[in-house]
Amino acid sequence: MKKLIRGLRDFKSSYFRANEELFEQLSHGQKPRVLFITCSDSRIDPNLITQAGLGELFVIRNAGNIIPPFGATNGGEGATIEYAIQALDIQQIIICGHSHCGAMKGLMKLDKLRVEMPLVHDWLKYAEATRQLVNENYSDYEGEELLDVIIAENVLTQIENLRTYPVIRSKLYQGKLSIYAWIYQIEAGEVLGYDPQNHAYVLLQNELPPSEINQKLISPPLTSNVEIHSSEIKEQAYKLPQEIPSSEYEWFPMTVLSPEQMERIYRGSMAK
Amino acid sequence: MKKLIRGLRDFKSSYFRANEELFEQLSHGQKPRVLFITCSDSRIDPNLITQAGLGELFVIRNAGNIIPPFGATNGGEGATIEYAIQALDIQQIIICGHSHCGAMKGLMKLDKLRVEMPLVHDWLKYAEATRQLVNENYSDYEGEELLDVIIAENVLTQIENLRTYPVIRSKLYQGKLSIYAWIYQIEAGEVLGYDPQNHAYVLLQNELPPSEINQKLISPPLTSNVEIHSSEIKEQAYKLPQEIPSSEYEWFPMTVLSPEQMERIYRGSMAK
Amino acid sequence: MKKLIRGLRDFKSSYFRANEELFEQLSHGQKPRVLFITCSDSRIDPNLITQAGLGELFVIRNAGNIIPPFGATNGGEGATIEYAIQALDIQQIIICGHSHCGAMKGLMKLDKLRVEMPLVHDWLKYAEATRQLVNENYSDYEGEELLDVIIAENVLTQIENLRTYPVIRSKLYQGKLSIYAWIYQIEAGEVLGYDPQNHAYVLLQNELPPSEINQKLISPPLTSNVEIHSSEIKEQAYKLPQEIPSSEYEWFPMTVLSPEQMERIYRGSMAK
Amino acid sequence: MKKLIRGLRDFKSSYFRANEELFEQLSHGQKPRVLFITCSDSRIDPNLITQAGLGELFVIRNAGNIIPPFGATNGGEGATIEYAIQALDIQQIIICGHSHCGAMKGLMKLDKLRVEMPLVHDWLKYAEATRQLVNENYSDYEGEELLDVIIAENVLTQIENLRTYPVIRSKLYQGKLSIYAWIYQIEAGEVLGYDPQNHAYVLLQNELPPSEINQKLISPPLTSNVEIHSSEIKEQAYKLPQEIPSSEYEWFPMTVLSPEQMERIYRGSMAK
């Protein structure tokens, strides 16, 4: 606690003093452009990893970056989403999962939680679609690889849930809202974004040379797992594209990949 | 969006590169010491204002830093609290409200929300104790002053709700858990902490010269409002003290204040 | 009642006598191939309009052919869907709305229902996404035309809700499930099916030449409403296609109706 | 699917063409006289077995023809019942169970369902009264016979649930509503109706000669099971009579049966 108190003082004397104008201005209101939904995990700092300034990210954080379907409960998620879209007119939503997620580990031993952590157990009901999908389609995965798949699939499951909210449905309908699926990889300090074109999670730092991207796509179990199941490819092919206006595709590295690179990526994942 | 993607790259090339060891270590697990509950407001960055490092703060964020009482709903708040206390053995919780809070403004025009934002309306039900307490005890306040009181009272209301969770109750009982009420003042870049001894929110940067503190305590409507109502004093008197082991009192500035300063503060607030 | 009792006797002496073998066989179990979800409206007889035999359609009927999102409630819809997919291994789902739907009329005067029919009012919460979408995107429609749009949009809203069920999500993922949006037009005795290619509801009795589609699509209030909003077209473009394997496209009529038929349909519907 | 599309065309060209006037008339509104609540089972076609025409039956269908008690959940059942009674002024309700019901089989192995089909498991909670009554009063039954008893009792349990709805309670009170318990026997193509006088389910085709009725009454395990348990008789004795104005008794065959016939029926079942 002492440390935090000292931190408050340092913040005031350094950062605040250097940006008094910004704070003066912020005190008159906020106009964030992005709703950032992520896990409560202490290893994630949305503003740090995106280098976003104060006033840019409206943030929802809970265990497992989970969004209950509309009407399923009266927790803070629905109200905060409604406020972000309706009152703040935010037009971009990022749901950001992360590697080594404790909540997703919980999905792998759900029964154990019923007694130990009943509230967590009940909360994970909203990730049940992830659990069942993975059980029925990834029976050959286990350990870290299985966890990576669960993490990747859960972000997409939560987007399905997000789509049931009236405010979301209406804005998507008008083409005024974009939803992005991200995964933050702690050990690499990198963020993978869901690529609707290739049905895979790919590196978002698109200035990296293709060779590296390729490497990325086949090296971490995450994306390769996600890629090799053709059933899944078909599935994911229709999951996100709707929310990502083609003008956004440029964010995705594959636009700078050559057929040969894609080919290598494909082989890379089939190799598993 | 472009900006965020660039930010990701900058983060990787600068911060991450400079701290690879930390990330390597974090990838093996988290051991946060504090559960930080605050608003989704884009103007708040918990790690920035406390200068806390990655891995130190487990964060819950929703509109209005509200915690529904145990059993009231199946949102993410309860599950995340349970996980923080049970699985991560966190022993310190900070509920941090903030000035100019949009959710608290909503409490002032609740009926209007029923139609405009039904989910926000239903969510604010868990701050109804704040609304009623303020209506019945601050009838002479309005505008900004009233909002400051609502913000200050709501943090304490949410602590009452927090106390209804089995895991919280049990840990408090064992003296293994401390709960702090904070208010972040955007325009001042300062954090006020609730002082159970004087039933007031006071500056946490306790090295500031007494004169400034005094000024702080009597100038912003916030703390003075909070102080003058004896009903509220009685109310607050039983709220936090039992959870704050005396060893924690030193965090509070008044311990370094002279009786004269305390006296001035007292008069300052009674003067209203 | 007398009439129904007589009907039972007639059924036994006529239909049953003529098909004893079928009944003998059915008594050993059911193997329906389609889950047919429609309204309780007395003017709809699923087996009659599809000429389906006994044992072919597993049927859910409630006011408004509404499916609450997963976890939103514990009504019969979720359990029946789970039983249909899990226990009966059904791989095709049809959600069939219909013209002149009383429940959808209720959506147009929701407040009035709060007191008059509280349960209907609460039930329509699961069609709130339809109400909001239509309010915000069809402000220039009213009366019969508005009702037609609400009916058409609601079927698509309910498919969004349907997608949040774990069993549905997993089967879609494996490409083992198809979901169809239908609208039964009582006055015409015809069924319009959602056509993902043209983002419109079109006649399922497939006789028309491609050239006519366009005409067809702008003539009847229903489809024309559905079509003229480009925003909606973009929206619908991504709504259903995922669930309709291209092999299914042939079901769609736009290929072969004569101009005369289109003309008749046009006049027929405009006559209203 | 092809088959259904062809069916739609056949329906239009045959049935619809032959009854255009009826459809024209139906398009102006519905005035059904009966609310027919039955199972989703594909082997049941309410309009076929009762030979009822379009516009006569307002239909609710879910797994197990179950009606949750008022206030227990927000599924479609309550809203649809409210709409039927309040908006359509329907004055007759039939709850129709059926032989070989999969949902009722589920009641016999409830624990197994908890994991396999959680939603079905939770849904059957509203048939728990049936399960317990049968467990405690039919310990000597098993297999098909037990299933028949469960099916018969469940229809009566659901009528108890139905009676908890405000609209139902009020109409019953005014003698403006009649509720009937039916069981459709697939293999026989016959419907048994609950007879409040003799506390038995009996054949509704009341023109059959007594001898046949008698035979009927003793042959299927169903009705005899239902009959011989005095506990059950007592149970049923207070269940339906109060809702069936004596004017309705004539529907029941036993009113034309002689004491000797009843005697035979009684002996017939005791003989087992």
mmCIF file of C-alpha atoms in Angstrom, chain A residues 73-271:
data_model
loop_
_atom_site.group_PDB
_atom_site.id
_atom_site.type_symbol
_atom_site.label_atom_id
_atom_site.label_comp_id
_atom_site.label_asym_id
_atom_site.label_seq_id
_atom_site.Cartn_x
_atom_site.Cartn_y
_atom_site.Cartn_z
ATOM 1 C CA THR A 73 -28.154 -11.363 -16.018
ATOM 2 C CA ASN A 74 -28.058 -7.869 -14.532
ATOM 3 C CA GLY A 75 -24.312 -7.512 -14.077
ATOM 4 C CA GLY A 76 -22.259 -4.503 -15.080
ATOM 5 C CA GLU A 77 -21.373 -5.764 -18.541
ATOM 6 C CA GLY A 78 -24.688 -5.060 -20.280
ATOM 7 C CA ALA A 79 -25.180 -1.666 -18.664
ATOM 8 C CA THR A 80 -21.639 -0.585 -19.448
ATOM 9 C CA ILE A 81 -21.955 -1.702 -23.066
ATOM 10 C CA GLU A 82 -25.241 0.169 -23.383
ATOM 11 C CA TYR A 83 -23.688 3.301 -21.881
ATOM 12 C CA ALA A 84 -20.653 3.074 -24.170
ATOM 13 C CA ILE A 85 -22.704 2.724 -27.359
ATOM 14 C CA GLN A 86 -25.750 4.804 -26.490
ATOM 15 C CA ALA A 87 -24.366 7.615 -24.331
ATOM 16 C CA LEU A 88 -20.785 7.836 -25.635
ATOM 17 C CA ASP A 89 -21.508 6.821 -29.232
ATOM 18 C CA ILE A 90 -18.475 4.539 -29.352
ATOM 19 C CA GLN A 91 -18.172 2.804 -32.733
ATOM 20 C CA GLN A 92 -15.375 0.315 -32.184
ATOM 21 C CA ILE A 93 -15.293 -2.572 -29.733
ATOM 22 C CA ILE A 94 -12.282 -4.739 -28.990
ATOM 23 C CA ILE A 95 -12.672 -7.939 -26.998
ATOM 24 C CA CYS A 96 -9.177 -8.861 -25.899
ATOM 25 C CA GLY A 97 -8.393 -12.269 -24.441
ATOM 26 C CA HIS A 98 -4.878 -13.197 -23.310
ATOM 27 C CA SER A 99 -2.513 -16.142 -22.973
ATOM 28 C CA HIS A 100 -2.380 -18.028 -19.656
ATOM 29 C CA CYS A 101 -5.905 -16.883 -18.714
ATOM 30 C CA GLY A 102 -6.930 -18.222 -15.301
ATOM 31 C CA ALA A 103 -10.630 -18.046 -16.065
ATOM 32 C CA MET A 104 -10.205 -20.114 -19.218
ATOM 33 C CA LYS A 105 -8.149 -22.623 -17.217
ATOM 34 C CA GLY A 106 -11.220 -22.800 -15.009
ATOM 35 C CA LEU A 107 -13.284 -23.911 -18.020
ATOM 36 C CA MET A 108 -11.039 -26.978 -18.221
ATOM 37 C CA LYS A 109 -11.934 -28.098 -14.687
ATOM 38 C CA LEU A 110 -15.430 -26.745 -14.299
ATOM 39 C CA ASP A 111 -16.750 -29.387 -11.910
ATOM 40 C CA LYS A 112 -13.937 -28.690 -9.483
ATOM 41 C CA LEU A 113 -15.082 -25.072 -9.327
ATOM 42 C CA ARG A 114 -18.676 -25.830 -8.382
ATOM 43 C CA VAL A 115 -17.694 -26.224 -4.746
ATOM 44 C CA GLU A 116 -14.430 -24.273 -4.554
ATOM 45 C CA MET A 117 -15.592 -21.131 -6.351
ATOM 46 C CA PRO A 118 -19.344 -21.260 -6.969
ATOM 47 C CA LEU A 119 -19.567 -17.726 -8.337
ATOM 48 C CA VAL A 120 -16.776 -18.357 -10.821
ATOM 49 C CA HIS A 121 -18.489 -21.629 -11.745
ATOM 50 C CA ASP A 122 -21.775 -19.871 -12.444
ATOM 51 C CA TRP A 123 -20.045 -17.051 -14.288
ATOM 52 C CA LEU A 124 -18.350 -19.497 -16.652
ATOM 53 C CA LYS A 125 -21.793 -20.603 -17.790
ATOM 54 C CA TYR A 126 -21.538 -17.724 -20.257
ATOM 55 C CA ALA A 127 -18.474 -19.380 -21.755
ATOM 56 C CA GLU A 128 -20.227 -22.761 -21.944
ATOM 57 C CA ALA A 129 -20.518 -22.436 -25.722
ATOM 58 C CA THR A 130 -16.725 -22.228 -25.812
ATOM 59 C CA ARG A 131 -16.326 -25.264 -23.591
ATOM 60 C CA GLN A 132 -18.722 -27.415 -25.587
ATOM 61 C CA LEU A 133 -17.362 -26.302 -28.963
ATOM 62 C CA VAL A 134 -13.816 -27.115 -27.900
ATOM 63 C CA ASN A 135 -14.778 -30.434 -26.275
ATOM 64 C CA GLU A 136 -16.482 -31.582 -29.451
ATOM 65 C CA ASN A 137 -13.938 -30.281 -31.926
ATOM 66 C CA TYR A 138 -10.527 -30.383 -30.266
ATOM 67 C CA SER A 139 -10.570 -33.734 -28.529
ATOM 68 C CA ASP A 140 -7.000 -34.245 -29.711
ATOM 69 C CA TYR A 141 -5.639 -31.203 -27.912
ATOM 70 C CA GLU A 142 -4.441 -30.918 -24.341
ATOM 71 C CA GLY A 143 -2.415 -28.822 -21.939
ATOM 72 C CA GLU A 144 -1.110 -25.485 -23.177
ATOM 73 C CA GLU A 145 -2.285 -26.056 -26.735
ATOM 74 C CA LEU A 146 -5.817 -26.791 -25.578
ATOM 75 C CA LEU A 147 -5.788 -23.685 -23.393
ATOM 76 C CA ASP A 148 -4.680 -21.576 -26.365
ATOM 77 C CA VAL A 149 -7.589 -22.882 -28.435
ATOM 78 C CA ILE A 150 -10.047 -22.215 -25.622
ATOM 79 C CA ILE A 151 -8.753 -18.660 -25.252
ATOM 80 C CA ALA A 152 -8.995 -18.039 -29.002
ATOM 81 C CA GLU A 153 -12.463 -19.563 -29.359
ATOM 82 C CA ASN A 154 -13.829 -17.806 -26.286
ATOM 83 C CA VAL A 155 -13.192 -14.356 -27.706
ATOM 84 C CA LEU A 156 -15.334 -15.354 -30.701
ATOM 85 C CA THR A 157 -18.014 -16.865 -28.450
ATOM 86 C CA GLN A 158 -18.225 -13.623 -26.506
ATOM 87 C CA ILE A 159 -18.681 -11.708 -29.743
ATOM 88 C CA GLU A 160 -21.682 -13.963 -30.489
ATOM 89 C CA ASN A 161 -23.078 -13.008 -27.082
ATOM 90 C CA LEU A 162 -22.322 -9.335 -27.660
ATOM 91 C CA ARG A 163 -24.383 -9.424 -30.882
ATOM 92 C CA THR A 164 -27.590 -10.161 -28.931
ATOM 93 C CA TYR A 165 -27.671 -6.690 -27.302
ATOM 94 C CA PRO A 166 -30.238 -4.355 -28.880
ATOM 95 C CA VAL A 167 -27.817 -1.427 -29.075
ATOM 96 C CA ILE A 168 -25.179 -3.604 -30.716
ATOM 97 C CA ARG A 169 -27.581 -5.227 -33.184
ATOM 98 C CA SER A 170 -28.928 -1.871 -34.307
ATOM 99 C CA LYS A 171 -25.516 -0.229 -34.768
ATOM 100 C CA LEU A 172 -24.108 -3.232 -36.642
ATOM 101 C CA TYR A 173 -27.177 -3.033 -38.836
ATOM 102 C CA GLN A 174 -26.362 0.555 -39.723
ATOM 103 C CA GLY A 175 -22.750 -0.346 -40.389
ATOM 104 C CA LYS A 176 -21.775 2.076 -37.620
ATOM 105 C CA LEU A 177 -20.029 -0.423 -35.378
ATOM 106 C CA SER A 178 -16.964 -2.616 -35.757
ATOM 107 C CA ILE A 179 -16.045 -5.454 -33.432
ATOM 108 C CA TYR A 180 -12.521 -6.846 -33.191
ATOM 109 C CA ALA A 181 -11.221 -10.039 -31.618
ATOM 110 C CA TRP A 182 -7.761 -9.691 -30.067
ATOM 111 C CA ILE A 183 -5.489 -11.951 -28.066
ATOM 112 C CA TYR A 184 -2.653 -10.504 -26.016
ATOM 113 C CA GLN A 185 0.303 -12.828 -25.653
ATOM 114 C CA ILE A 186 2.022 -11.925 -22.428
ATOM 115 C CA GLU A 187 5.310 -13.703 -23.085
ATOM 116 C CA ALA A 188 5.695 -12.092 -26.521
ATOM 117 C CA GLY A 189 4.296 -8.675 -25.678
ATOM 118 C CA GLU A 190 2.335 -9.026 -28.887
ATOM 119 C CA VAL A 191 -1.330 -8.878 -29.875
ATOM 120 C CA LEU A 192 -2.897 -11.237 -32.383
ATOM 121 C CA GLY A 193 -6.004 -10.033 -34.198
ATOM 122 C CA TYR A 194 -8.629 -12.269 -35.719
ATOM 123 C CA ASP A 195 -8.302 -12.265 -39.480
ATOM 124 C CA PRO A 196 -11.638 -13.022 -41.132
ATOM 125 C CA GLN A 197 -9.983 -13.530 -44.504
ATOM 126 C CA ASN A 198 -7.737 -16.355 -43.426
ATOM 127 C CA HIS A 199 -9.806 -17.486 -40.473
ATOM 128 C CA ALA A 200 -6.844 -17.151 -38.213
ATOM 129 C CA TYR A 201 -5.438 -14.962 -35.504
ATOM 130 C CA VAL A 202 -2.498 -13.053 -36.915
ATOM 131 C CA LEU A 203 0.020 -10.500 -35.725
ATOM 132 C CA LEU A 204 -1.365 -6.973 -35.758
ATOM 133 C CA GLN A 205 1.999 -5.240 -36.033
ATOM 134 C CA ASN A 206 1.745 -5.249 -39.794
ATOM 135 C CA GLU A 207 5.062 -3.655 -40.566
ATOM 136 C CA LEU A 208 6.937 -6.799 -39.683
ATOM 137 C CA PRO A 209 8.412 -8.475 -42.742
ATOM 138 C CA PRO A 210 6.169 -11.250 -44.096
ATOM 139 C CA SER A 211 8.762 -13.879 -43.254
ATOM 140 C CA GLU A 212 8.375 -13.051 -39.577
ATOM 141 C CA ILE A 213 4.616 -13.019 -39.817
ATOM 142 C CA ASN A 214 4.686 -16.383 -41.424
ATOM 143 C CA GLN A 215 6.891 -17.645 -38.659
ATOM 144 C CA LYS A 216 4.468 -16.143 -36.168
ATOM 145 C CA LEU A 217 1.514 -17.808 -37.753
ATOM 146 C CA ILE A 218 2.947 -21.234 -37.552
ATOM 147 C CA SER A 219 5.045 -21.048 -34.431
ATOM 148 C CA PRO A 220 2.693 -20.200 -31.539
ATOM 149 C CA PRO A 221 0.318 -23.108 -30.987
ATOM 150 C CA LEU A 222 -2.444 -20.565 -30.778
ATOM 151 C CA THR A 223 -2.829 -19.579 -34.391
ATOM 152 C CA SER A 224 -1.821 -22.881 -35.867
ATOM 153 C CA ASN A 225 -4.336 -24.671 -33.705
ATOM 154 C CA VAL A 226 -6.910 -22.228 -34.780
ATOM 155 C CA GLU A 227 -6.022 -22.717 -38.363
ATOM 156 C CA ILE A 228 -5.805 -26.381 -39.069
ATOM 157 C CA HIS A 229 -9.379 -27.457 -38.559
ATOM 158 C CA SER A 230 -11.145 -26.950 -41.840
ATOM 159 C CA SER A 231 -14.482 -27.166 -40.059
ATOM 160 C CA GLU A 232 -13.315 -24.334 -37.903
ATOM 161 C CA ILE A 233 -12.011 -22.391 -40.830
ATOM 162 C CA LYS A 234 -15.456 -22.563 -42.395
ATOM 163 C CA GLU A 235 -16.988 -21.599 -39.078
ATOM 164 C CA GLN A 236 -14.709 -18.690 -38.400
ATOM 165 C CA ALA A 237 -15.064 -17.532 -41.955
ATOM 166 C CA TYR A 238 -18.493 -16.270 -41.145
ATOM 167 C CA LYS A 239 -17.931 -15.171 -37.643
ATOM 168 C CA LEU A 240 -16.239 -11.833 -37.740
ATOM 169 C CA PRO A 241 -16.117 -10.515 -41.289
ATOM 170 C CA GLN A 242 -19.481 -8.833 -40.996
ATOM 171 C CA GLU A 243 -18.176 -6.485 -38.344
ATOM 172 C CA ILE A 244 -14.946 -5.641 -40.109
ATOM 173 C CA PRO A 245 -15.516 -3.195 -42.944
ATOM 174 C CA SER A 246 -13.178 -4.061 -45.804
ATOM 175 C CA SER A 247 -11.515 -0.702 -45.257
ATOM 176 C CA GLU A 248 -10.169 -2.281 -42.095
ATOM 177 C CA TYR A 249 -8.551 -5.214 -43.795
ATOM 178 C CA GLU A 250 -5.371 -3.246 -44.234
ATOM 179 C CA TRP A 251 -4.776 -3.791 -40.542
ATOM 180 C CA PHE A 252 -4.235 -7.386 -41.389
ATOM 181 C CA PRO A 253 -0.819 -8.572 -42.450
ATOM 182 C CA MET A 254 -2.104 -11.062 -44.944
ATOM 183 C CA THR A 255 -2.645 -8.184 -47.318
ATOM 184 C CA VAL A 256 1.111 -7.946 -47.638
ATOM 185 C CA LEU A 257 1.610 -11.690 -47.875
ATOM 186 C CA SER A 258 2.366 -13.358 -51.166
ATOM 187 C CA PRO A 259 0.572 -16.533 -52.262
ATOM 188 C CA GLU A 260 3.801 -18.366 -51.506
ATOM 189 C CA GLN A 261 3.743 -17.060 -47.965
ATOM 190 C CA MET A 262 0.122 -18.082 -47.499
ATOM 191 C CA GLU A 263 1.060 -21.414 -48.950
ATOM 192 C CA ARG A 264 3.837 -21.778 -46.407
ATOM 193 C CA ILE A 265 1.483 -20.737 -43.646
ATOM 194 C CA TYR A 266 -1.000 -23.305 -44.837
ATOM 195 C CA ARG A 267 1.611 -26.035 -44.931
ATOM 196 C CA GLY A 268 2.896 -24.823 -41.619
ATOM 197 C CA SER A 269 -0.399 -25.418 -39.965
ATOM 198 C CA MET A 270 -1.194 -28.614 -41.792
ATOM 199 C CA ALA A 271 2.159 -29.932 -40.692
#
